[in-house]
Amino acid sequence: MKAFSIIHAGASPRLTQRPDRAPKSDEIKVRIAAAGLNFADLLMIEGTYQDTPAPPFTLGLEAAGEVIEVGSDVDRFSVGDRVSVYCGQGGLAESGCFAASRAVLLPDEVTYDVGASFQIAYGTSHLALAHRARLRRGETLLVLGAAGGVGLTAVEIGKLMGARVIACARGPEKLNIARMAGADHLIEADTQDIRTSVKDLGGADVVYDPVGGDQFMSAFRACNPEARILSIGFAGGQVPQPRLNHLLVKNIDILGFYWGGYLSFAPEKLTNSLAKVLEWLAEGRLAPHISAVLPFDRVEDGLDLLRQRKNTGKVVIRISD
């Protein structure tokens, strides 16, 4: 079985032949049709992701495909079911065995490409905005990195939740994609001053930040009293260091958010959130943006798109038809 794997620490990932196996009692075996790439895959390659497995392991945090075998204790799925799986690892392979608790049934209206790319991006944005930040109708949401894999979903979901959305991204093409996703106002990150632009629009009540660095600090200074800042990640390469006394002056909350962590301490929150996202997908209220679909032998090209920030929305690897 082909798999895109890291064999030992420090080695570059590559396509390898991996032994196949039967599912354990609580697992399902999936013939993988498509896998979504994420920034976390790059961190795993570098060994800096918080959940990097010990080598050897196969990359791929999320995938979709057909159930081809079920473990003896599994009663939620049957052979032939179409599923989306939050793998954690193992999605970039021709097949894989995964805990049944990490899989959800795909509605017929949802393609495998979308099924392989919605859980982390849409799941992150919905749970972060609805549960962690308690975004309310009529509030102003500032989304940094608004055309990226998670940022674009935050624009969509924020708009669905009734917020006024300010999208910040680099370049007219990315800003136009954010506008089509529902953004009310656009800020060009390289040529406009984020702090001044946001304050001129009335300030931010909630900030969604997968970028970090200077953009975080600019957004922080543009927050309204009692604003909530969601720290999603640091794609810009720098972890910001805000001064805590400034938090006190405006009563601002900085909220750390790691979507996958809910599996270990509150899985029902994650499950309920995904159910809402799937409902919206089936109803056509969300329009997933996939900027590239590449064949299995071009995984490296897909990772380079993420590495160089050339993607808008998601990059999907097509494993099989």
PDB file of C-alpha atoms in Angstrom:
ATOM      1  CA  MET A   1       0.000   0.000   0.000  1.00  0.00           C
ATOM      2  CA  LYS A   2       1.358   3.436  -0.968  1.00  0.00           C
ATOM      3  CA  ALA A   3       1.741   6.024   1.790  1.00  0.00           C
ATOM      4  CA  PHE A   4       3.435   9.424   2.121  1.00  0.00           C
ATOM      5  CA  SER A   5       5.570   8.818   5.196  1.00  0.00           C
ATOM      6  CA  ILE A   6       8.394  10.056   7.392  1.00  0.00           C
ATOM      7  CA  ILE A   7      10.685   7.115   8.070  1.00  0.00           C
ATOM      8  CA  HIS A   8      12.964   8.654  10.683  1.00  0.00           C
ATOM      9  CA  ALA A   9      13.460  12.017  12.416  1.00  0.00           C
ATOM     10  CA  GLY A  10      14.996  14.650  10.174  1.00  0.00           C
ATOM     11  CA  ALA A  11      14.232  12.750   6.967  1.00  0.00           C
ATOM     12  CA  SER A  12      12.152  14.266   4.185  1.00  0.00           C
ATOM     13  CA  PRO A  13       8.767  12.580   3.695  1.00  0.00           C
ATOM     14  CA  ARG A  14       8.349  10.431   0.599  1.00  0.00           C
ATOM     15  CA  LEU A  15       6.039   7.928  -1.035  1.00  0.00           C
ATOM     16  CA  THR A  16       6.719   4.492   0.418  1.00  0.00           C
ATOM     17  CA  GLN A  17       5.157   1.044   0.540  1.00  0.00           C
ATOM     18  CA  ARG A  18       3.550   0.487   3.943  1.00  0.00           C
ATOM     19  CA  PRO A  19       2.197  -2.816   5.286  1.00  0.00           C
ATOM     20  CA  ASP A  20      -1.579  -3.135   5.233  1.00  0.00           C
ATOM     21  CA  ARG A  21      -3.501  -4.366   8.285  1.00  0.00           C
ATOM     22  CA  ALA A  22      -6.970  -5.218   9.524  1.00  0.00           C
ATOM     23  CA  PRO A  23      -8.875  -2.793  11.787  1.00  0.00           C
ATOM     24  CA  LYS A  24      -8.863  -3.214  15.571  1.00  0.00           C
ATOM     25  CA  SER A  25     -12.160  -3.805  17.352  1.00  0.00           C
ATOM     26  CA  ASP A  26     -12.951  -0.077  17.668  1.00  0.00           C
ATOM     27  CA  GLU A  27     -11.684   0.933  14.222  1.00  0.00           C
ATOM     28  CA  ILE A  28     -12.913   1.213  10.671  1.00  0.00           C
ATOM     29  CA  LYS A  29     -10.792   0.585   7.607  1.00  0.00           C
ATOM     30  CA  VAL A  30     -11.210   3.185   4.870  1.00  0.00           C
ATOM     31  CA  ARG A  31     -10.254   3.137   1.206  1.00  0.00           C
ATOM     32  CA  ILE A  32      -9.071   6.729   0.996  1.00  0.00           C
ATOM     33  CA  ALA A  33     -10.312   8.799  -1.929  1.00  0.00           C
ATOM     34  CA  ALA A  34      -8.897  12.187  -0.934  1.00  0.00           C
ATOM     35  CA  ALA A  35      -6.851  13.814   1.815  1.00  0.00           C
ATOM     36  CA  GLY A  36      -6.665  17.457   2.856  1.00  0.00           C
ATOM     37  CA  LEU A  37      -3.353  19.193   3.490  1.00  0.00           C
ATOM     38  CA  ASN A  38      -2.894  21.448   6.515  1.00  0.00           C
ATOM     39  CA  PHE A  39      -0.235  23.774   7.876  1.00  0.00           C
ATOM     40  CA  ALA A  40       0.189  21.253  10.687  1.00  0.00           C
ATOM     41  CA  ASP A  41       1.568  18.777   8.142  1.00  0.00           C
ATOM     42  CA  LEU A  42       4.493  21.150   7.581  1.00  0.00           C
ATOM     43  CA  LEU A  43       5.047  21.409  11.334  1.00  0.00           C
ATOM     44  CA  MET A  44       5.023  17.612  11.628  1.00  0.00           C
ATOM     45  CA  ILE A  45       7.695  17.380   8.940  1.00  0.00           C
ATOM     46  CA  GLU A  46       9.798  19.818  10.983  1.00  0.00           C
ATOM     47  CA  GLY A  47       8.989  17.950  14.211  1.00  0.00           C
ATOM     48  CA  THR A  48       7.547  21.087  15.851  1.00  0.00           C
ATOM     49  CA  TYR A  49       3.823  20.235  15.920  1.00  0.00           C
ATOM     50  CA  GLN A  50       2.391  19.593  19.399  1.00  0.00           C
ATOM     51  CA  ASP A  51       1.045  16.175  18.330  1.00  0.00           C
ATOM     52  CA  THR A  52       3.904  14.974  16.112  1.00  0.00           C
ATOM     53  CA  PRO A  53       4.048  11.156  16.307  1.00  0.00           C
ATOM     54  CA  ALA A  54       7.307   9.273  16.713  1.00  0.00           C
ATOM     55  CA  PRO A  55       8.652   8.086  13.316  1.00  0.00           C
ATOM     56  CA  PRO A  56       7.901   6.156  11.287  1.00  0.00           C
ATOM     57  CA  PHE A  57       4.482   7.622  10.565  1.00  0.00           C
ATOM     58  CA  THR A  58       2.298   8.619   7.634  1.00  0.00           C
ATOM     59  CA  LEU A  59       1.276  12.242   7.171  1.00  0.00           C
ATOM     60  CA  GLY A  60      -2.293  13.403   6.577  1.00  0.00           C
ATOM     61  CA  LEU A  61      -4.529  14.806   9.321  1.00  0.00           C
ATOM     62  CA  GLU A  62      -7.841  14.445   7.506  1.00  0.00           C
ATOM     63  CA  ALA A  63      -9.221  12.241   4.762  1.00  0.00           C
ATOM     64  CA  ALA A  64     -12.404  10.928   3.180  1.00  0.00           C
ATOM     65  CA  GLY A  65     -13.330   7.675   1.509  1.00  0.00           C
ATOM     66  CA  GLU A  66     -15.344   4.459   1.667  1.00  0.00           C
ATOM     67  CA  VAL A  67     -15.511   2.066   4.612  1.00  0.00           C
ATOM     68  CA  ILE A  68     -14.208  -1.324   3.469  1.00  0.00           C
ATOM     69  CA  GLU A  69     -14.048  -3.130   6.832  1.00  0.00           C
ATOM     70  CA  VAL A  70     -15.345  -2.549  10.382  1.00  0.00           C
ATOM     71  CA  GLY A  71     -14.028  -3.689  13.740  1.00  0.00           C
ATOM     72  CA  SER A  72     -16.021  -6.105  15.874  1.00  0.00           C
ATOM     73  CA  ASP A  73     -17.175  -3.412  18.346  1.00  0.00           C
ATOM     74  CA  VAL A  74     -18.191  -0.841  15.754  1.00  0.00           C
ATOM     75  CA  ASP A  75     -21.938  -0.396  15.217  1.00  0.00           C
ATOM     76  CA  ARG A  76     -22.091   3.168  13.838  1.00  0.00           C
ATOM     77  CA  PHE A  77     -20.689   2.325  10.404  1.00  0.00           C
ATOM     78  CA  SER A  78     -21.105  -0.344   7.754  1.00  0.00           C
ATOM     79  CA  VAL A  79     -19.090  -1.443   4.754  1.00  0.00           C
ATOM     80  CA  GLY A  80     -19.835   0.934   1.884  1.00  0.00           C
ATOM     81  CA  ASP A  81     -20.465   4.014   4.030  1.00  0.00           C
ATOM     82  CA  ARG A  82     -18.992   7.299   2.822  1.00  0.00           C
ATOM     83  CA  VAL A  83     -17.038   8.916   5.669  1.00  0.00           C
ATOM     84  CA  SER A  84     -14.845  11.841   6.592  1.00  0.00           C
ATOM     85  CA  VAL A  85     -12.117  11.099   9.143  1.00  0.00           C
ATOM     86  CA  TYR A  86     -10.028  13.322  11.387  1.00  0.00           C
ATOM     87  CA  CYS A  87      -7.020  11.013  11.263  1.00  0.00           C
ATOM     88  CA  GLY A  88      -4.382  12.905  13.207  1.00  0.00           C
ATOM     89  CA  GLN A  89      -1.975  10.928  11.016  1.00  0.00           C
ATOM     90  CA  GLY A  90      -2.295   8.396   8.215  1.00  0.00           C
ATOM     91  CA  GLY A  91      -4.550  10.213   5.760  1.00  0.00           C
ATOM     92  CA  LEU A  92      -2.008  10.372   2.940  1.00  0.00           C
ATOM     93  CA  ALA A  93      -2.259   6.686   2.070  1.00  0.00           C
ATOM     94  CA  GLU A  94      -4.288   4.408  -0.164  1.00  0.00           C
ATOM     95  CA  SER A  95      -6.121   3.043   2.870  1.00  0.00           C
ATOM     96  CA  GLY A  96      -6.005   3.310   6.632  1.00  0.00           C
ATOM     97  CA  CYS A  97      -7.491   2.064   9.903  1.00  0.00           C
ATOM     98  CA  PHE A  98      -8.903   4.788  12.137  1.00  0.00           C
ATOM     99  CA  ALA A  99     -10.846   4.989  15.393  1.00  0.00           C
ATOM    100  CA  ALA A 100     -14.560   4.996  14.562  1.00  0.00           C
ATOM    101  CA  SER A 101     -14.999   7.880  17.018  1.00  0.00           C
ATOM    102  CA  ARG A 102     -12.995  10.095  14.655  1.00  0.00           C
ATOM    103  CA  ALA A 103     -15.248   9.518  11.649  1.00  0.00           C
ATOM    104  CA  VAL A 104     -18.514  11.095  10.522  1.00  0.00           C
ATOM    105  CA  LEU A 105     -20.913  10.005   7.788  1.00  0.00           C
ATOM    106  CA  LEU A 106     -20.820  12.168   4.683  1.00  0.00           C
ATOM    107  CA  PRO A 107     -24.148  13.316   3.224  1.00  0.00           C
ATOM    108  CA  ASP A 108     -24.572  12.343  -0.426  1.00  0.00           C
ATOM    109  CA  GLU A 109     -24.388  16.028  -1.361  1.00  0.00           C
ATOM    110  CA  VAL A 110     -20.812  16.330  -0.022  1.00  0.00           C
ATOM    111  CA  THR A 111     -18.008  15.163  -2.334  1.00  0.00           C
ATOM    112  CA  TYR A 112     -14.931  13.298  -1.140  1.00  0.00           C
ATOM    113  CA  ASP A 113     -12.787  16.348  -1.940  1.00  0.00           C
ATOM    114  CA  VAL A 114     -14.899  18.474   0.397  1.00  0.00           C
ATOM    115  CA  GLY A 115     -15.159  15.639   2.912  1.00  0.00           C
ATOM    116  CA  ALA A 116     -11.367  15.470   3.056  1.00  0.00           C
ATOM    117  CA  SER A 117     -10.971  19.162   3.704  1.00  0.00           C
ATOM    118  CA  PHE A 118     -13.809  20.494   5.869  1.00  0.00           C
ATOM    119  CA  GLN A 119     -13.266  18.993   9.326  1.00  0.00           C
ATOM    120  CA  ILE A 120     -10.212  20.921  10.484  1.00  0.00           C
ATOM    121  CA  ALA A 121     -10.858  24.205   8.670  1.00  0.00           C
ATOM    122  CA  TYR A 122     -14.617  24.525   9.224  1.00  0.00           C
ATOM    123  CA  GLY A 123     -14.504  22.655  12.522  1.00  0.00           C
ATOM    124  CA  THR A 124     -11.840  25.009  13.859  1.00  0.00           C
ATOM    125  CA  SER A 125     -13.699  28.141  12.846  1.00  0.00           C
ATOM    126  CA  HIS A 126     -17.138  27.056  14.058  1.00  0.00           C
ATOM    127  CA  LEU A 127     -16.037  25.767  17.456  1.00  0.00           C
ATOM    128  CA  ALA A 128     -13.681  28.718  17.984  1.00  0.00           C
ATOM    129  CA  LEU A 129     -16.247  31.370  17.082  1.00  0.00           C
ATOM    130  CA  ALA A 130     -19.386  29.789  18.514  1.00  0.00           C
ATOM    131  CA  HIS A 131     -18.019  28.164  21.661  1.00  0.00           C
ATOM    132  CA  ARG A 132     -14.723  29.793  22.581  1.00  0.00           C
ATOM    133  CA  ALA A 133     -15.290  33.412  21.519  1.00  0.00           C
ATOM    134  CA  ARG A 134     -19.091  33.404  21.902  1.00  0.00           C
ATOM    135  CA  LEU A 135     -19.484  35.523  18.759  1.00  0.00           C
ATOM    136  CA  ARG A 136     -22.811  37.379  18.797  1.00  0.00           C
ATOM    137  CA  ARG A 137     -24.966  38.692  15.977  1.00  0.00           C
ATOM    138  CA  GLY A 138     -24.076  42.276  15.130  1.00  0.00           C
ATOM    139  CA  GLU A 139     -20.527  42.123  16.510  1.00  0.00           C
ATOM    140  CA  THR A 140     -17.507  42.977  14.367  1.00  0.00           C
ATOM    141  CA  LEU A 141     -15.227  40.047  13.556  1.00  0.00           C
ATOM    142  CA  LEU A 142     -11.701  40.690  12.251  1.00  0.00           C
ATOM    143  CA  VAL A 143     -10.205  37.708  10.411  1.00  0.00           C
ATOM    144  CA  LEU A 144      -6.454  37.709   9.779  1.00  0.00           C
ATOM    145  CA  GLY A 145      -5.094  35.454   7.027  1.00  0.00           C
ATOM    146  CA  ALA A 146      -8.615  35.611   5.656  1.00  0.00           C
ATOM    147  CA  ALA A 147      -7.957  33.727   2.397  1.00  0.00           C
ATOM    148  CA  GLY A 148      -6.074  30.800   3.943  1.00  0.00           C
ATOM    149  CA  GLY A 149      -7.332  27.337   4.807  1.00  0.00           C
ATOM    150  CA  VAL A 150      -8.954  28.266   8.122  1.00  0.00           C
ATOM    151  CA  GLY A 151      -9.252  32.021   7.670  1.00  0.00           C
ATOM    152  CA  LEU A 152     -11.634  31.741   4.743  1.00  0.00           C
ATOM    153  CA  THR A 153     -13.940  29.448   6.718  1.00  0.00           C
ATOM    154  CA  ALA A 154     -13.947  31.967   9.570  1.00  0.00           C
ATOM    155  CA  VAL A 155     -15.189  34.628   7.137  1.00  0.00           C
ATOM    156  CA  GLU A 156     -17.996  32.328   5.949  1.00  0.00           C
ATOM    157  CA  ILE A 157     -19.058  31.127   9.374  1.00  0.00           C
ATOM    158  CA  GLY A 158     -18.781  34.554  10.978  1.00  0.00           C
ATOM    159  CA  LYS A 159     -21.090  35.938   8.319  1.00  0.00           C
ATOM    160  CA  LEU A 160     -23.542  33.043   8.797  1.00  0.00           C
ATOM    161  CA  MET A 161     -23.583  33.808  12.521  1.00  0.00           C
ATOM    162  CA  GLY A 162     -24.604  37.396  11.829  1.00  0.00           C
ATOM    163  CA  ALA A 163     -21.317  39.227  12.403  1.00  0.00           C
ATOM    164  CA  ARG A 164     -19.954  42.148  10.424  1.00  0.00           C
ATOM    165  CA  VAL A 165     -16.748  40.678   8.972  1.00  0.00           C
ATOM    166  CA  ILE A 166     -13.481  42.507   8.267  1.00  0.00           C
ATOM    167  CA  ALA A 167     -11.114  40.347   6.205  1.00  0.00           C
ATOM    168  CA  CYS A 168      -7.368  40.977   6.204  1.00  0.00           C
ATOM    169  CA  ALA A 169      -5.204  39.260   3.553  1.00  0.00           C
ATOM    170  CA  ARG A 170      -2.350  39.873   1.134  1.00  0.00           C
ATOM    171  CA  GLY A 171      -3.063  40.930  -2.443  1.00  0.00           C
ATOM    172  CA  PRO A 172      -6.197  41.743  -4.447  1.00  0.00           C
ATOM    173  CA  GLU A 173      -6.791  38.128  -5.542  1.00  0.00           C
ATOM    174  CA  LYS A 174      -6.946  36.850  -1.969  1.00  0.00           C
ATOM    175  CA  LEU A 175      -9.040  39.785  -0.838  1.00  0.00           C
ATOM    176  CA  ASN A 176     -11.511  39.172  -3.636  1.00  0.00           C
ATOM    177  CA  ILE A 177     -11.886  35.539  -2.526  1.00  0.00           C
ATOM    178  CA  ALA A 178     -12.597  36.757   1.026  1.00  0.00           C
ATOM    179  CA  ARG A 179     -15.150  39.214  -0.354  1.00  0.00           C
ATOM    180  CA  MET A 180     -16.920  36.417  -2.246  1.00  0.00           C
ATOM    181  CA  ALA A 181     -17.009  34.402   1.004  1.00  0.00           C
ATOM    182  CA  GLY A 182     -19.011  37.192   2.627  1.00  0.00           C
ATOM    183  CA  ALA A 183     -16.546  39.748   4.010  1.00  0.00           C
ATOM    184  CA  ASP A 184     -18.076  43.204   4.484  1.00  0.00           C
ATOM    185  CA  HIS A 185     -14.766  45.097   4.571  1.00  0.00           C
ATOM    186  CA  LEU A 186     -11.299  44.299   3.210  1.00  0.00           C
ATOM    187  CA  ILE A 187      -7.819  45.243   4.464  1.00  0.00           C
ATOM    188  CA  GLU A 188      -4.670  44.685   2.397  1.00  0.00           C
ATOM    189  CA  ALA A 189      -2.129  43.432   4.939  1.00  0.00           C
ATOM    190  CA  ASP A 190       0.986  44.647   3.088  1.00  0.00           C
ATOM    191  CA  THR A 191      -0.123  48.150   2.130  1.00  0.00           C
ATOM    192  CA  GLN A 192      -2.692  49.231   4.740  1.00  0.00           C
ATOM    193  CA  ASP A 193      -2.180  49.838   8.427  1.00  0.00           C
ATOM    194  CA  ILE A 194      -4.305  47.174  10.133  1.00  0.00           C
ATOM    195  CA  ARG A 195      -4.728  49.047  13.394  1.00  0.00           C
ATOM    196  CA  THR A 196      -5.833  52.313  11.772  1.00  0.00           C
ATOM    197  CA  SER A 197      -8.061  50.608   9.215  1.00  0.00           C
ATOM    198  CA  VAL A 198      -9.894  48.531  11.832  1.00  0.00           C
ATOM    199  CA  LYS A 199     -10.305  51.452  14.229  1.00  0.00           C
ATOM    200  CA  ASP A 200     -11.712  53.568  11.375  1.00  0.00           C
ATOM    201  CA  LEU A 201     -14.332  50.821  10.933  1.00  0.00           C
ATOM    202  CA  GLY A 202     -15.309  50.982  14.610  1.00  0.00           C
ATOM    203  CA  GLY A 203     -12.849  48.482  16.112  1.00  0.00           C
ATOM    204  CA  ALA A 204     -13.023  44.712  16.526  1.00  0.00           C
ATOM    205  CA  ASP A 205     -15.110  42.753  19.018  1.00  0.00           C
ATOM    206  CA  VAL A 206     -13.612  39.387  18.066  1.00  0.00           C
ATOM    207  CA  VAL A 207     -10.277  38.713  16.339  1.00  0.00           C
ATOM    208  CA  TYR A 208      -9.596  35.401  14.597  1.00  0.00           C
ATOM    209  CA  ASP A 209      -5.819  35.054  14.246  1.00  0.00           C
ATOM    210  CA  PRO A 210      -4.047  32.115  12.553  1.00  0.00           C
ATOM    211  CA  VAL A 211      -1.086  34.391  11.645  1.00  0.00           C
ATOM    212  CA  GLY A 212       0.478  35.814  14.820  1.00  0.00           C
ATOM    213  CA  GLY A 213       3.438  38.205  14.810  1.00  0.00           C
ATOM    214  CA  ASP A 214       2.972  41.871  13.927  1.00  0.00           C
ATOM    215  CA  GLN A 215      -0.541  41.307  12.599  1.00  0.00           C
ATOM    216  CA  PHE A 216      -1.637  40.066  16.019  1.00  0.00           C
ATOM    217  CA  MET A 217      -0.185  43.156  17.691  1.00  0.00           C
ATOM    218  CA  SER A 218      -1.900  45.505  15.229  1.00  0.00           C
ATOM    219  CA  ALA A 219      -5.235  43.744  15.712  1.00  0.00           C
ATOM    220  CA  PHE A 220      -4.752  43.764  19.484  1.00  0.00           C
ATOM    221  CA  ARG A 221      -4.416  47.548  19.410  1.00  0.00           C
ATOM    222  CA  ALA A 222      -7.611  47.865  17.361  1.00  0.00           C
ATOM    223  CA  CYS A 223      -9.804  45.915  19.791  1.00  0.00           C
ATOM    224  CA  ASN A 224     -12.866  47.314  21.476  1.00  0.00           C
ATOM    225  CA  PRO A 225     -13.366  46.961  25.242  1.00  0.00           C
ATOM    226  CA  GLU A 226     -14.164  43.341  26.204  1.00  0.00           C
ATOM    227  CA  ALA A 227     -12.968  42.058  22.844  1.00  0.00           C
ATOM    228  CA  ARG A 228     -11.947  38.424  22.484  1.00  0.00           C
ATOM    229  CA  ILE A 229      -8.850  37.433  20.509  1.00  0.00           C
ATOM    230  CA  LEU A 230      -8.667  33.851  19.236  1.00  0.00           C
ATOM    231  CA  SER A 231      -5.078  32.669  18.916  1.00  0.00           C
ATOM    232  CA  ILE A 232      -5.408  29.900  16.297  1.00  0.00           C
ATOM    233  CA  GLY A 233      -1.809  29.555  15.123  1.00  0.00           C
ATOM    234  CA  PHE A 234       1.355  31.296  14.021  1.00  0.00           C
ATOM    235  CA  ALA A 235       1.600  30.854  10.256  1.00  0.00           C
ATOM    236  CA  GLY A 236       3.573  34.093  10.077  1.00  0.00           C
ATOM    237  CA  GLY A 237       6.398  32.416  11.974  1.00  0.00           C
ATOM    238  CA  GLN A 238       6.410  34.618  15.092  1.00  0.00           C
ATOM    239  CA  VAL A 239       4.639  34.125  18.418  1.00  0.00           C
ATOM    240  CA  PRO A 240       3.426  37.559  19.603  1.00  0.00           C
ATOM    241  CA  GLN A 241       4.253  38.835  23.079  1.00  0.00           C
ATOM    242  CA  PRO A 242       1.462  41.213  24.158  1.00  0.00           C
ATOM    243  CA  ARG A 243       1.879  43.238  27.332  1.00  0.00           C
ATOM    244  CA  LEU A 244      -0.525  41.935  29.936  1.00  0.00           C
ATOM    245  CA  ASN A 245      -1.155  45.358  31.445  1.00  0.00           C
ATOM    246  CA  HIS A 246      -2.723  46.389  28.144  1.00  0.00           C
ATOM    247  CA  LEU A 247      -5.237  43.553  28.533  1.00  0.00           C
ATOM    248  CA  LEU A 248      -6.380  45.071  31.794  1.00  0.00           C
ATOM    249  CA  VAL A 249      -7.047  48.528  30.380  1.00  0.00           C
ATOM    250  CA  LYS A 250      -9.619  47.292  27.841  1.00  0.00           C
ATOM    251  CA  ASN A 251     -10.685  44.083  29.617  1.00  0.00           C
ATOM    252  CA  ILE A 252      -9.584  42.037  26.588  1.00  0.00           C
ATOM    253  CA  ASP A 253      -9.503  38.231  26.547  1.00  0.00           C
ATOM    254  CA  ILE A 254      -6.849  36.278  24.621  1.00  0.00           C
ATOM    255  CA  LEU A 255      -8.172  32.770  24.008  1.00  0.00           C
ATOM    256  CA  GLY A 256      -5.948  29.892  22.983  1.00  0.00           C
ATOM    257  CA  PHE A 257      -7.625  27.433  20.658  1.00  0.00           C
ATOM    258  CA  TYR A 258      -6.571  23.968  19.478  1.00  0.00           C
ATOM    259  CA  TRP A 259      -9.423  22.126  17.769  1.00  0.00           C
ATOM    260  CA  GLY A 260      -7.951  18.624  18.036  1.00  0.00           C
ATOM    261  CA  GLY A 261      -7.467  19.000  21.786  1.00  0.00           C
ATOM    262  CA  TYR A 262     -11.220  18.688  22.354  1.00  0.00           C
ATOM    263  CA  LEU A 263     -11.003  14.994  21.462  1.00  0.00           C
ATOM    264  CA  SER A 264      -9.269  14.341  24.772  1.00  0.00           C
ATOM    265  CA  PHE A 265     -11.360  16.422  27.196  1.00  0.00           C
ATOM    266  CA  ALA A 266     -14.692  17.392  25.575  1.00  0.00           C
ATOM    267  CA  PRO A 267     -15.289  15.321  22.416  1.00  0.00           C
ATOM    268  CA  GLU A 268     -19.036  16.029  22.497  1.00  0.00           C
ATOM    269  CA  LYS A 269     -18.361  19.738  21.850  1.00  0.00           C
ATOM    270  CA  LEU A 270     -16.388  18.850  18.742  1.00  0.00           C
ATOM    271  CA  THR A 271     -18.985  16.321  17.579  1.00  0.00           C
ATOM    272  CA  ASN A 272     -21.892  18.750  18.026  1.00  0.00           C
ATOM    273  CA  SER A 273     -19.979  21.460  16.194  1.00  0.00           C
ATOM    274  CA  LEU A 274     -19.234  19.174  13.229  1.00  0.00           C
ATOM    275  CA  ALA A 275     -22.888  18.165  13.074  1.00  0.00           C
ATOM    276  CA  LYS A 276     -23.843  21.822  12.596  1.00  0.00           C
ATOM    277  CA  VAL A 277     -21.150  22.293   9.927  1.00  0.00           C
ATOM    278  CA  LEU A 278     -22.344  19.193   8.053  1.00  0.00           C
ATOM    279  CA  GLU A 279     -25.925  20.459   8.231  1.00  0.00           C
ATOM    280  CA  TRP A 280     -24.859  23.774   6.684  1.00  0.00           C
ATOM    281  CA  LEU A 281     -22.828  21.975   4.000  1.00  0.00           C
ATOM    282  CA  ALA A 282     -25.751  19.731   3.047  1.00  0.00           C
ATOM    283  CA  GLU A 283     -28.055  22.772   2.888  1.00  0.00           C
ATOM    284  CA  GLY A 284     -25.623  24.609   0.607  1.00  0.00           C
ATOM    285  CA  ARG A 285     -25.101  27.414   3.138  1.00  0.00           C
ATOM    286  CA  LEU A 286     -21.331  26.929   3.027  1.00  0.00           C
ATOM    287  CA  ALA A 287     -19.285  27.039  -0.169  1.00  0.00           C
ATOM    288  CA  PRO A 288     -15.942  25.302   0.450  1.00  0.00           C
ATOM    289  CA  HIS A 289     -13.109  26.835  -1.536  1.00  0.00           C
ATOM    290  CA  ILE A 290     -10.540  24.296  -2.743  1.00  0.00           C
ATOM    291  CA  SER A 291      -7.769  26.049  -4.649  1.00  0.00           C
ATOM    292  CA  ALA A 292      -5.908  22.941  -5.824  1.00  0.00           C
ATOM    293  CA  VAL A 293      -6.632  19.243  -6.276  1.00  0.00           C
ATOM    294  CA  LEU A 294      -3.447  17.285  -7.001  1.00  0.00           C
ATOM    295  CA  PRO A 295      -2.706  13.601  -7.651  1.00  0.00           C
ATOM    296  CA  PHE A 296      -1.004  11.437  -5.036  1.00  0.00           C
ATOM    297  CA  ASP A 297       2.428  11.704  -6.642  1.00  0.00           C
ATOM    298  CA  ARG A 298       2.361  15.505  -6.258  1.00  0.00           C
ATOM    299  CA  VAL A 299       2.018  15.777  -2.479  1.00  0.00           C
ATOM    300  CA  GLU A 300       5.249  17.790  -2.305  1.00  0.00           C
ATOM    301  CA  ASP A 301       3.825  20.341  -4.741  1.00  0.00           C
ATOM    302  CA  GLY A 302       0.778  20.675  -2.529  1.00  0.00           C
ATOM    303  CA  LEU A 303       2.908  21.186   0.573  1.00  0.00           C
ATOM    304  CA  ASP A 304       4.923  23.836  -1.280  1.00  0.00           C
ATOM    305  CA  LEU A 305       1.715  25.760  -1.958  1.00  0.00           C
ATOM    306  CA  LEU A 306       1.147  25.910   1.806  1.00  0.00           C
ATOM    307  CA  ARG A 307       4.796  26.624   2.544  1.00  0.00           C
ATOM    308  CA  GLN A 308       4.873  29.586   0.148  1.00  0.00           C
ATOM    309  CA  ARG A 309       1.336  30.739   1.045  1.00  0.00           C
ATOM    310  CA  LYS A 310       0.201  30.461  -2.552  1.00  0.00           C
ATOM    311  CA  ASN A 311      -2.982  28.603  -1.696  1.00  0.00           C
ATOM    312  CA  THR A 312      -6.372  30.141  -1.072  1.00  0.00           C
ATOM    313  CA  GLY A 313      -8.699  27.899   0.906  1.00  0.00           C
ATOM    314  CA  LYS A 314      -7.728  24.234   0.932  1.00  0.00           C
ATOM    315  CA  VAL A 315      -5.310  22.007  -0.978  1.00  0.00           C
ATOM    316  CA  VAL A 316      -6.554  18.441  -1.577  1.00  0.00           C
ATOM    317  CA  ILE A 317      -4.629  15.350  -2.639  1.00  0.00           C
ATOM    318  CA  ARG A 318      -6.687  12.940  -4.734  1.00  0.00           C
ATOM    319  CA  ILE A 319      -5.649   9.413  -3.684  1.00  0.00           C
ATOM    320  CA  SER A 320      -8.111   7.471  -5.842  1.00  0.00           C
ATOM    321  CA  ASP A 321     -11.225   8.052  -7.965  1.00  0.00           C
TER     322      ASP A 321
END
